[in-house]
């Protein structure tokens, strides 16, 4: 879909005028930025402009809308006090969590932190339900959040309020979209951690590592390319006549198997060694090593049999292609499944002897 880099918030302001609660220009502006065609880079450009030009109302609405891209249902708030309403800037919700958004272009808060805390109590009381209500300041200034953090730490609502810069929020949206994080996982990043149970933080880090692993591989293939090659299915015991040697294990999403079959090669990876063998670990929902092959060479992408390598998502300078010997690729009839230990991030190595004996991935260490 098209992006329109020439449209600035100043241009929109000339068209819509000053945004005011309940007026038609407010609805039109919110409808405009809510269109599906806008890319994350458009929101980044607009937020940066809003900070630079002190466009607080536009900043408020765009920040609120970003919650939708994190998987929350969103509700725009109010620019000023409205009789009978809790004047929060925005609201993000899911089945378990409610986040009251308060936006600031700088880190000096004009009002007492208690104001946001009181909004939390009012929203929780008015709306009821089982959701836990938290507050979050989204701040335009990125250099020093210390003064605001100190104010929050000294407040009685400290356990219910969090702070994030707009730049960090944009990074979180990008991570979410690139790694397909679920809204429940995003919520665990945003809401306060149990300061006693550090295992919760460990679980979150492990989840992010596994999501990163699942992104390994070539990315989406070109529409045109070599046909898929039928791969024989064999047991690992049938490989016992091969000479002992190192195996490089490469992680992949399930769709990466098509790339492997189509090219009889794997890319694009940063690798310095030239191992004798190759194995493919397929991430969720498979969680197993499913394919094996003999390495012919580790080559620059342009010198490999992969057509148009620059068209793949993970192609990059310094990355190589592991090219397999013709006809050596095999699907394992007895794949090596995930054990109890965390899966290493990126490529890793084992030996053929361990590979042949392994019951789970734990046995390859």
XYZ file of C-alpha atoms in Angstrom, residues 71-269:
199
model
C -3.206 -5.857 19.843
C -5.251 -3.785 22.292
C -8.698 -2.372 21.722
C -8.267 1.396 21.932
C -10.394 4.334 22.923
C -9.438 7.923 22.183
C -9.561 10.286 25.129
C -10.064 13.997 25.710
C -7.916 17.060 25.064
C -9.281 18.951 28.078
C -11.698 18.641 30.979
C -15.148 17.434 29.886
C -18.027 17.543 32.398
C -18.953 14.074 33.618
C -15.967 12.386 31.947
C -12.616 11.141 33.204
C -10.273 13.231 31.014
C -7.624 10.631 30.199
C -5.685 10.945 26.928
C -6.386 7.398 25.731
C -7.262 3.892 26.840
C -5.895 0.476 25.844
C -7.735 -2.671 26.879
C -7.712 -6.435 26.579
C -9.529 -9.124 28.559
C -7.191 -8.891 31.564
C -5.633 -5.451 31.419
C -6.673 -1.814 31.123
C -4.024 0.865 30.527
C -4.888 4.538 30.963
C -2.638 6.560 28.655
C -1.305 9.971 29.611
C 0.893 11.713 27.026
C 3.455 14.438 27.624
C 5.754 16.169 25.164
C 8.368 16.655 27.911
C 9.329 15.017 31.177
C 8.239 17.812 33.512
C 4.696 16.955 34.557
C 2.613 20.043 35.167
C 0.240 18.230 37.512
C 0.848 15.964 40.469
C 1.376 12.290 39.632
C -1.650 11.717 41.827
C -3.821 13.001 38.988
C -3.090 9.974 36.788
C -3.458 7.748 39.837
C -6.888 9.213 40.494
C -7.824 8.583 36.853
C -6.946 4.910 37.387
C -9.250 4.685 40.390
C -12.085 6.452 38.595
C -11.807 4.384 35.415
C -11.632 1.169 37.404
C -14.714 2.147 39.412
C -16.733 3.404 36.429
C -16.037 0.483 34.130
C -15.856 -2.383 36.593
C -15.019 -5.773 35.082
C -12.128 -8.055 35.928
C -9.383 -6.051 34.246
C -6.529 -4.662 36.323
C -6.110 -0.937 35.658
C -2.664 0.609 35.198
C -1.438 3.975 33.974
C 1.306 4.768 31.499
C 2.998 8.034 30.652
C 4.127 8.185 27.010
C 6.697 10.967 26.774
C 7.996 12.765 23.711
C 11.361 13.528 25.259
C 13.772 10.604 24.939
C 17.020 11.873 26.442
C 16.311 11.970 30.180
C 13.306 10.346 31.812
C 14.992 10.501 35.213
C 13.077 13.450 36.710
C 9.710 11.963 35.820
C 10.806 8.512 37.001
C 11.808 10.016 40.350
C 8.382 11.633 40.709
C 6.648 8.326 40.051
C 8.909 6.398 42.462
C 7.982 8.792 45.249
C 4.262 8.484 44.655
C 1.770 6.127 46.274
C 0.725 4.872 42.818
C 4.255 3.746 41.969
C 3.214 0.103 41.474
C 0.491 1.021 38.999
C 2.240 3.556 36.754
C 4.861 3.028 34.063
C 6.765 5.372 31.734
C 7.868 4.898 28.128
C 9.240 7.317 25.538
C 7.492 7.539 22.200
C 10.676 6.245 20.550
C 10.667 3.142 22.758
C 6.953 2.641 22.085
C 7.625 2.694 18.343
C 10.393 0.119 18.830
C 7.991 -2.103 20.762
C 5.432 -1.892 17.946
C 8.143 -2.802 15.440
C 9.260 -5.787 17.541
C 5.656 -6.895 17.911
C 5.011 -6.775 14.182
C 8.297 -8.367 13.145
C 8.182 -11.226 15.629
C 4.395 -11.674 15.752
C 4.242 -11.228 19.525
C 0.816 -11.922 20.951
C -1.002 -9.177 22.847
C -0.642 -11.210 26.042
C 3.137 -11.163 25.586
C 3.130 -7.414 24.902
C 1.101 -6.919 28.093
C 3.751 -8.718 30.134
C 6.329 -6.250 28.820
C 4.243 -3.177 29.637
C 2.741 -3.992 33.030
C 4.792 -3.988 36.248
C 6.729 -7.133 37.092
C 6.532 -8.948 40.388
C 9.701 -7.599 42.026
C 10.006 -10.724 44.178
C 9.469 -13.414 41.565
C 12.339 -12.816 39.104
C 11.342 -16.038 37.358
C 8.665 -14.019 35.597
C 11.354 -11.890 33.957
C 13.328 -15.000 32.985
C 10.217 -16.479 31.355
C 9.690 -13.293 29.371
C 13.299 -13.233 28.152
C 13.019 -16.879 27.117
C 9.816 -16.122 25.230
C 11.490 -13.269 23.334
C 14.514 -15.456 22.515
C 12.269 -18.195 21.117
C 10.326 -15.629 19.090
C 13.632 -14.320 17.702
C 14.694 -17.852 16.803
C 11.443 -18.384 14.948
C 12.314 -15.411 12.739
C 15.559 -17.021 11.535
C 15.770 -18.139 7.940
C 15.554 -16.601 4.504
C 12.223 -14.820 4.865
C 9.643 -14.778 2.139
C 10.898 -16.302 -1.162
C 10.514 -14.594 -4.518
C 7.331 -15.425 -6.376
C 9.312 -17.162 -9.091
C 12.132 -19.599 -8.423
C 13.361 -23.148 -8.699
C 10.720 -25.853 -8.235
C 10.451 -27.702 -4.944
C 12.549 -30.870 -4.897
C 11.033 -34.014 -3.449
C 13.111 -35.054 -0.452
C 13.340 -38.684 0.689
C 12.415 -39.480 4.285
C 15.011 -41.596 6.116
C 15.825 -42.700 9.642
C 18.903 -41.290 11.317
C 20.351 -44.778 11.606
C 20.655 -44.839 7.804
C 23.223 -42.038 8.106
C 25.578 -44.089 10.272
C 27.930 -44.874 7.357
C 28.831 -41.190 6.973
C 32.183 -39.977 8.298
C 32.254 -38.212 11.660
C 32.129 -34.425 11.382
C 30.601 -31.198 12.654
C 26.958 -30.354 11.983
C 25.726 -26.773 11.832
C 22.159 -26.517 13.133
C 20.171 -23.609 11.699
C 16.805 -22.480 13.109
C 13.851 -21.673 10.862
C 10.170 -20.955 10.771
C 8.108 -23.764 9.186
C 7.856 -21.922 5.859
C 11.657 -21.973 5.564
C 11.487 -25.669 4.640
C 10.227 -24.686 1.181
C 13.301 -22.504 0.662
C 15.529 -25.418 1.649
C 13.816 -27.831 -0.752
C 13.697 -25.316 -3.579
C 17.355 -24.325 -3.414
C 19.047 -27.339 -1.798
C 20.746 -24.634 0.247
C 20.221 -22.516 3.338
C 20.643 -18.792 3.836
C 21.280 -16.183 4.848
C 23.563 -16.672 7.848
